[in-house]
PDB file of C-alpha atoms in Angstrom:
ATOM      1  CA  UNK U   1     -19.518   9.750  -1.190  1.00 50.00           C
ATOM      2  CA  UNK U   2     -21.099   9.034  -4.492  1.00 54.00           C
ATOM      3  CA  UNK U   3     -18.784   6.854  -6.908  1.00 60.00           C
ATOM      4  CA  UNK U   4     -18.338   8.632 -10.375  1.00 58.00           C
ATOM      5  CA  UNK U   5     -18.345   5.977 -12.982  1.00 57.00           C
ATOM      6  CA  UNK U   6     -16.333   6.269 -16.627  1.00 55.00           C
ATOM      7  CA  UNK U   7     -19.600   4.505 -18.236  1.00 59.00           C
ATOM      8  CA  UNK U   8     -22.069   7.776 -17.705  1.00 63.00           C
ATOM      9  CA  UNK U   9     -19.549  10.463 -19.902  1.00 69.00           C
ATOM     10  CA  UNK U  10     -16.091   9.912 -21.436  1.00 73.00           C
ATOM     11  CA  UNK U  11     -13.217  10.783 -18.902  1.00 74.00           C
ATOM     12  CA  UNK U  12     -11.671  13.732 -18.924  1.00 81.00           C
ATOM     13  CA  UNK U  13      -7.531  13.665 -19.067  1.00 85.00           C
ATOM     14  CA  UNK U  14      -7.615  14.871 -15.155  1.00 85.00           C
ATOM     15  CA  UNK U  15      -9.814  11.911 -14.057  1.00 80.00           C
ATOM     16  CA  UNK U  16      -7.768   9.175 -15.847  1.00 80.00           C
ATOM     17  CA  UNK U  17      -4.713  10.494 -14.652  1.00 84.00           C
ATOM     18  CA  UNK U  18      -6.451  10.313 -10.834  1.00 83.00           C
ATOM     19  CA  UNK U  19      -7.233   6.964 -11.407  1.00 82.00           C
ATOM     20  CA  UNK U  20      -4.266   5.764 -12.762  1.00 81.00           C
ATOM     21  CA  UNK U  21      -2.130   7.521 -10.212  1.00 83.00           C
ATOM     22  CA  UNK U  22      -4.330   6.140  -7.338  1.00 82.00           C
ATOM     23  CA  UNK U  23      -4.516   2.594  -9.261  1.00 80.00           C
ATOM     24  CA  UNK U  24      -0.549   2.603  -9.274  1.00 79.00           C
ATOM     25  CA  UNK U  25       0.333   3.865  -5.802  1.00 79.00           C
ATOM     26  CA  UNK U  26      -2.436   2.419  -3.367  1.00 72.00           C
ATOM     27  CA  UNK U  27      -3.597  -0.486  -5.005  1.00 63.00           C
ATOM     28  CA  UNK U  28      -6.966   0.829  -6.482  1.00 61.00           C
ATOM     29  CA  UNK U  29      -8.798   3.152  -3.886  1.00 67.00           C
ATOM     30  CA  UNK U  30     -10.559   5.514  -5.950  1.00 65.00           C
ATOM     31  CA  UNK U  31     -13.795   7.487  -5.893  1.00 70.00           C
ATOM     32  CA  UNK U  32     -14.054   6.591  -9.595  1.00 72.00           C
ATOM     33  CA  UNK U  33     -15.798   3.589 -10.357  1.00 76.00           C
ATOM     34  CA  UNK U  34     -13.888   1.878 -13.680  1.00 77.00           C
ATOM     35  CA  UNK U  35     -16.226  -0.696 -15.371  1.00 78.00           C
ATOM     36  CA  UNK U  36     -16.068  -3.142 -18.724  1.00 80.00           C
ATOM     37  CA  UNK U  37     -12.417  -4.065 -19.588  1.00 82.00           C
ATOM     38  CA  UNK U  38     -10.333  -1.215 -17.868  1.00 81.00           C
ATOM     39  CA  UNK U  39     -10.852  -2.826 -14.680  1.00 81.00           C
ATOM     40  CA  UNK U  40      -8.136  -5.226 -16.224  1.00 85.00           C
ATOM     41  CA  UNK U  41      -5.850  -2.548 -16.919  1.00 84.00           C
ATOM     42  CA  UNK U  42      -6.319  -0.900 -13.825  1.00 82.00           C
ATOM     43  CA  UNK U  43      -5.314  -4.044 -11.842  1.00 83.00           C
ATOM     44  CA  UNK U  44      -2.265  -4.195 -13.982  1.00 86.00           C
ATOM     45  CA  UNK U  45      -1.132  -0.971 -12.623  1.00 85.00           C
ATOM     46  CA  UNK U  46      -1.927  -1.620  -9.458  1.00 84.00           C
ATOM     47  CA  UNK U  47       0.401  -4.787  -9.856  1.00 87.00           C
ATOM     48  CA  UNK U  48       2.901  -3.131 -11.847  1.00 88.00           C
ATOM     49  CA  UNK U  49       2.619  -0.347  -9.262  1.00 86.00           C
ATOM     50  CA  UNK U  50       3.680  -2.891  -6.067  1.00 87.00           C
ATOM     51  CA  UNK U  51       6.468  -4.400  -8.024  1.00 90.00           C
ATOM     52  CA  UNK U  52       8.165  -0.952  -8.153  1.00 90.00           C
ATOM     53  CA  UNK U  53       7.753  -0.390  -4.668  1.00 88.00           C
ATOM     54  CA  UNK U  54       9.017  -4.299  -3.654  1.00 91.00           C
ATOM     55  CA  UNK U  55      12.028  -3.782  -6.402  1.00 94.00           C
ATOM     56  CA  UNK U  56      12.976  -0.279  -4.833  1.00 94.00           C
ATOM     57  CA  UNK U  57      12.849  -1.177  -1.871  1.00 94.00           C
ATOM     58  CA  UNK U  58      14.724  -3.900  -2.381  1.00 95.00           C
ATOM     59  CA  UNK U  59      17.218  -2.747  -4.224  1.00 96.00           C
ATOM     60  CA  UNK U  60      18.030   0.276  -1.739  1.00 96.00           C
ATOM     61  CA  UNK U  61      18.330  -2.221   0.989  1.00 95.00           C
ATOM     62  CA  UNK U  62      21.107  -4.035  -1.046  1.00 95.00           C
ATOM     63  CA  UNK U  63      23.000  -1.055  -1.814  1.00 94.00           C
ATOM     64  CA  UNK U  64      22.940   0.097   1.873  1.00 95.00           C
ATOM     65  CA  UNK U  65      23.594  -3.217   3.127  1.00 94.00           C
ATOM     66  CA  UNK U  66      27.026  -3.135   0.799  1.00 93.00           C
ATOM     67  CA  UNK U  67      27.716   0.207   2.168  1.00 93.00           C
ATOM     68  CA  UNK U  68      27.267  -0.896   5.858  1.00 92.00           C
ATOM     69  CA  UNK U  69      29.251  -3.837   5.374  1.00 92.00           C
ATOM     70  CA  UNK U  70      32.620  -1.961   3.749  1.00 90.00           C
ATOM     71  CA  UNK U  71      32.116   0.689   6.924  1.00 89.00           C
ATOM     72  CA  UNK U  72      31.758  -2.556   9.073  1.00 87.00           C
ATOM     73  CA  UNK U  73      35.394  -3.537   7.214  1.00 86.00           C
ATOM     74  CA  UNK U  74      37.185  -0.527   7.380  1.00 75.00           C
TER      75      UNK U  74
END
């Protein structure tokens, strides 16, 4: 599969909202090749994007755990 780059044409809204969507949910797998300084922004989604997932998940892991433990009490 042939990489599309953002260099060649400007982006239409559809491909930067691939890329960012991709960028923030699996860490930067695209078909879009990003070059020059959006590569920087796109690795701060991808960040941004697994500190949402590590926070949710650990915050619905506390709640249930509190849940569990007043059915554990009861």
């Amino acid at each position: 599969m042939k990489k599309q780059s953002f260099s060649n044409s400007p982006p239409m809204f559809q491909d930067v909202l691939y890329v960012t969507g991709i960028s923030f949910s699996t860490l930067g797998h695209s078909s879009i090749e990003v070059i020059g300084p959006f590569r920087l922004l796109l690795m701060l989604q991808s960040l941004l994007g697994f500190m949402l997932l590590t926070w949710s998940a650990t915050f619905l892991y506390s709640a249930c755990q509190e849940v569990w433990q007043k059915a554990k009490d009861d």
